[in-house]
């Protein structure tokens, strides 16, 4: 699995497809967060911005291989393992971007009413929940479920919006727990656990659908 993760990550980095989602996330954080703002709210904004970015990143990982290369990797490592590695790598890069943003926001924001370690823990959990929720959206908006690029992008955008506004969404719960908390940052453990379960379910469905349809 480690070899597959490195393979997908190398394709991602060499293709420079990481630039667009990274720049989008940097722009979202730069516009929504200012130094000195209360840390809990800023962490919530940074986490929310990660949902469409994570969905986009996971979709890139699932679609970046040429068909011939995908067939070779599937024959060598197994179609299911190769597909799972792409999902894990895409979500992993999104989590890393969110973790870096959470560290920067905590270091530059106002810590009135909370401590730095507590705020950082809450931010890391929230960004993980949002990254996994966005990853689930990206999984459902890419092959084997949606093959046409135009419909895939539309599904990604609508799914990301739904993940941020729908009651019961792990991403919405995590962001609300931070933005609505005026006194401090409470770690959104439940949202993170729910996002992990959602990501596992969508990954399993994607792997099984891929095995049948591809």
Short mmCIF file of C-alpha atoms in Angstrom, two decimals:
data_model
loop_
_atom_site.label_atom_id
_atom_site.label_comp_id
_atom_site.label_asym_id
_atom_site.label_seq_id
_atom_site.Cartn_x
_atom_site.Cartn_y
_atom_site.Cartn_z
CA UNK A 1 0.00 0.00 0.00
CA UNK A 2 2.88 2.38 0.79
CA UNK A 3 4.22 1.97 -2.75
CA UNK A 4 0.81 2.74 -4.22
CA UNK A 5 0.43 5.84 -2.06
CA UNK A 6 3.82 7.09 -3.21
CA UNK A 7 2.95 6.34 -6.83
CA UNK A 8 -0.29 8.32 -6.72
CA UNK A 9 1.34 11.17 -4.82
CA UNK A 10 4.20 11.34 -7.32
CA UNK A 11 1.72 11.57 -10.20
CA UNK A 12 -0.13 14.32 -8.36
CA UNK A 13 2.99 16.38 -7.69
CA UNK A 14 4.59 15.93 -11.10
CA UNK A 15 1.42 16.87 -12.93
CA UNK A 16 1.20 20.13 -10.94
CA UNK A 17 -2.52 19.51 -10.51
CA UNK A 18 -2.03 20.30 -6.83
CA UNK A 19 -1.56 23.98 -7.66
CA UNK A 20 -5.21 24.79 -8.38
CA UNK A 21 -6.80 23.30 -5.22
CA UNK A 22 -3.96 24.61 -3.05
CA UNK A 23 -4.28 28.13 -4.42
CA UNK A 24 -8.05 27.99 -4.00
CA UNK A 25 -7.69 26.95 -0.38
CA UNK A 26 -5.06 29.60 0.30
CA UNK A 27 -7.35 32.24 -1.21
CA UNK A 28 -10.33 31.07 0.85
CA UNK A 29 -8.33 31.20 4.07
CA UNK A 30 -6.75 34.55 3.20
CA UNK A 31 -10.14 36.14 2.48
CA UNK A 32 -12.00 34.60 5.41
CA UNK A 33 -9.40 34.79 8.17
CA UNK A 34 -7.49 37.81 9.47
CA UNK A 35 -4.69 37.83 12.05
CA UNK A 36 -6.06 38.65 15.46
CA UNK A 37 -9.56 37.32 14.81
CA UNK A 38 -10.95 34.91 17.45
CA UNK A 39 -9.34 31.54 16.87
CA UNK A 40 -12.45 29.29 17.09
CA UNK A 41 -14.31 31.15 14.36
CA UNK A 42 -11.22 31.39 12.18
CA UNK A 43 -10.61 27.66 12.53
CA UNK A 44 -14.20 27.02 11.50
CA UNK A 45 -13.80 29.12 8.36
CA UNK A 46 -10.54 27.37 7.46
CA UNK A 47 -12.16 23.98 8.00
CA UNK A 48 -15.21 24.87 5.90
CA UNK A 49 -13.03 25.95 2.99
CA UNK A 50 -11.42 22.53 3.00
CA UNK A 51 -14.62 20.70 1.95
CA UNK A 52 -14.61 21.66 -1.78
CA UNK A 53 -10.81 21.54 -1.88
CA UNK A 54 -10.72 18.01 -0.49
CA UNK A 55 -13.47 16.91 -2.88
CA UNK A 56 -11.50 18.36 -5.79
CA UNK A 57 -8.26 16.74 -4.65
CA UNK A 58 -9.79 13.29 -4.26
CA UNK A 59 -11.40 13.59 -7.69
CA UNK A 60 -7.99 14.48 -9.16
CA UNK A 61 -6.43 11.39 -7.61
CA UNK A 62 -9.19 9.15 -8.96
CA UNK A 63 -8.96 10.50 -12.51
CA UNK A 64 -5.30 11.47 -12.99
CA UNK A 65 -4.03 8.13 -14.32
CA UNK A 66 -4.17 7.38 -18.06
CA UNK A 67 -6.33 4.34 -18.78
CA UNK A 68 -3.33 2.23 -19.79
CA UNK A 69 -1.39 3.06 -16.62
CA UNK A 70 -4.48 2.36 -14.49
CA UNK A 71 -4.83 -1.06 -16.10
CA UNK A 72 -1.19 -1.92 -15.44
CA UNK A 73 -1.38 -0.85 -11.79
CA UNK A 74 -4.63 -2.76 -11.32
CA UNK A 75 -3.05 -5.90 -12.79
CA UNK A 76 0.03 -5.59 -10.59
CA UNK A 77 -1.51 -4.56 -7.28
CA UNK A 78 -5.19 -5.35 -7.64
CA UNK A 79 -7.92 -2.98 -8.79
CA UNK A 80 -9.41 -2.59 -5.33
CA UNK A 81 -6.09 -1.82 -3.61
CA UNK A 82 -5.09 0.67 -6.30
CA UNK A 83 -8.44 2.44 -6.01
CA UNK A 84 -8.23 2.57 -2.22
CA UNK A 85 -4.69 3.98 -2.41
CA UNK A 86 -5.89 6.81 -4.65
CA UNK A 87 -8.65 7.65 -2.18
CA UNK A 88 -6.31 7.57 0.81
CA UNK A 89 -3.67 9.67 -0.92
CA UNK A 90 -6.20 12.30 -2.00
CA UNK A 91 -7.73 12.59 1.46
CA UNK A 92 -4.29 12.56 3.07
CA UNK A 93 -3.06 15.56 1.07
CA UNK A 94 -6.22 17.48 1.96
CA UNK A 95 -5.76 16.70 5.65
CA UNK A 96 -2.16 17.95 5.46
CA UNK A 97 -3.27 21.23 3.90
CA UNK A 98 -5.94 21.65 6.57
CA UNK A 99 -3.49 20.88 9.36
CA UNK A 100 -1.06 23.50 8.07
CA UNK A 101 -3.88 26.07 7.92
CA UNK A 102 -5.03 25.18 11.45
CA UNK A 103 -1.50 25.69 12.80
CA UNK A 104 -1.18 29.05 11.04
CA UNK A 105 -4.60 30.26 12.21
CA UNK A 106 -3.91 29.23 15.80
CA UNK A 107 -0.52 30.95 15.77
CA UNK A 108 -1.87 34.26 14.42
CA UNK A 109 -5.37 34.42 15.88
CA UNK A 110 -6.75 35.77 19.14
CA UNK A 111 -6.79 33.16 21.89
CA UNK A 112 -9.12 34.95 24.30
CA UNK A 113 -11.21 32.36 26.15
CA UNK A 114 -9.20 29.32 25.06
CA UNK A 115 -5.67 27.94 25.16
CA UNK A 116 -3.43 27.37 22.15
CA UNK A 117 -3.25 23.55 22.47
CA UNK A 118 -7.02 23.23 22.97
CA UNK A 119 -7.73 25.46 19.99
CA UNK A 120 -5.26 23.58 17.80
CA UNK A 121 -6.76 20.21 18.77
CA UNK A 122 -10.24 21.47 17.92
CA UNK A 123 -8.98 22.89 14.63
CA UNK A 124 -7.21 19.69 13.63
CA UNK A 125 -10.30 17.60 14.38
CA UNK A 126 -12.54 20.01 12.46
CA UNK A 127 -10.25 20.10 9.43
CA UNK A 128 -10.02 16.31 9.46
CA UNK A 129 -13.81 16.04 9.60
CA UNK A 130 -14.19 18.50 6.72
CA UNK A 131 -11.43 16.88 4.67
CA UNK A 132 -12.99 13.42 5.05
CA UNK A 133 -16.47 14.74 4.28
CA UNK A 134 -15.16 16.53 1.21
CA UNK A 135 -13.28 13.39 0.25
CA UNK A 136 -16.53 11.44 0.39
CA UNK A 137 -18.10 14.01 -1.94
CA UNK A 138 -15.16 13.73 -4.33
CA UNK A 139 -15.43 9.94 -4.25
CA UNK A 140 -19.08 10.01 -5.27
CA UNK A 141 -18.45 12.68 -7.94
CA UNK A 142 -15.73 10.72 -9.75
CA UNK A 143 -15.39 7.39 -11.49
CA UNK A 144 -16.89 4.86 -11.39
CA UNK A 145 -20.05 6.74 -10.36
CA UNK A 146 -19.74 9.80 -12.62
CA UNK A 147 -17.55 9.59 -15.72
CA UNK A 148 -18.45 12.70 -17.73
CA UNK A 149 -16.17 15.58 -16.62
CA UNK A 150 -18.90 18.21 -16.78
CA UNK A 151 -21.37 16.23 -14.66
CA UNK A 152 -18.55 15.28 -12.31
CA UNK A 153 -17.65 18.91 -11.62
CA UNK A 154 -21.31 19.83 -11.15
CA UNK A 155 -21.79 16.97 -8.70
CA UNK A 156 -18.64 17.99 -6.85
CA UNK A 157 -19.79 21.59 -6.42
CA UNK A 158 -23.34 20.73 -5.41
CA UNK A 159 -22.16 17.97 -3.10
CA UNK A 160 -19.69 20.28 -1.38
CA UNK A 161 -22.39 22.88 -0.84
CA UNK A 162 -24.76 20.26 0.53
CA UNK A 163 -22.06 18.99 2.89
CA UNK A 164 -21.72 22.47 4.38
CA UNK A 165 -25.42 23.29 4.82
CA UNK A 166 -27.19 19.97 5.37
CA UNK A 167 -28.22 19.15 8.91
CA UNK A 168 -26.44 16.03 10.07
CA UNK A 169 -23.40 16.56 7.87
CA UNK A 170 -20.15 15.96 9.80
CA UNK A 171 -18.61 19.01 8.12
CA UNK A 172 -21.46 21.29 9.12
CA UNK A 173 -21.41 19.96 12.67
CA UNK A 174 -17.65 20.51 12.99
CA UNK A 175 -17.76 24.03 11.56
CA UNK A 176 -20.78 25.03 13.63
CA UNK A 177 -19.13 23.75 16.80
CA UNK A 178 -16.29 26.21 16.24
CA UNK A 179 -17.97 29.22 14.64
CA UNK A 180 -20.90 29.29 17.07
CA UNK A 181 -18.65 28.80 20.10
CA UNK A 182 -17.93 32.32 21.29
CA UNK A 183 -16.06 31.33 24.45
CA UNK A 184 -13.60 28.75 23.30
CA UNK A 185 -12.83 25.91 20.95
CA UNK A 186 -14.44 22.57 21.80
CA UNK A 187 -12.98 19.54 20.01
CA UNK A 188 -15.61 18.15 17.59
CA UNK A 189 -14.89 14.49 18.32
CA UNK A 190 -18.32 13.28 17.21
CA UNK A 191 -18.09 15.09 13.87
CA UNK A 192 -14.67 13.62 13.21
CA UNK A 193 -15.88 10.09 14.00
CA UNK A 194 -18.95 10.53 11.79
CA UNK A 195 -16.79 11.83 8.93
CA UNK A 196 -14.48 8.84 9.27
CA UNK A 197 -17.47 6.49 9.06
CA UNK A 198 -18.86 8.38 6.04
CA UNK A 199 -15.51 8.22 4.27
CA UNK A 200 -15.22 4.48 4.95
CA UNK A 201 -18.71 3.79 3.60
CA UNK A 202 -18.22 5.81 0.41
CA UNK A 203 -14.77 4.29 -0.16
CA UNK A 204 -16.21 0.78 0.17
CA UNK A 205 -19.05 1.59 -2.20
CA UNK A 206 -16.63 3.11 -4.72
CA UNK A 207 -14.30 0.12 -4.60
CA UNK A 208 -17.14 -2.34 -5.10
CA UNK A 209 -18.68 -0.32 -7.92
CA UNK A 210 -15.28 -0.05 -9.58
CA UNK A 211 -14.77 -3.79 -9.40
CA UNK A 212 -18.10 -4.37 -11.15
CA UNK A 213 -18.12 -1.57 -13.70
CA UNK A 214 -14.49 -1.18 -14.79
#
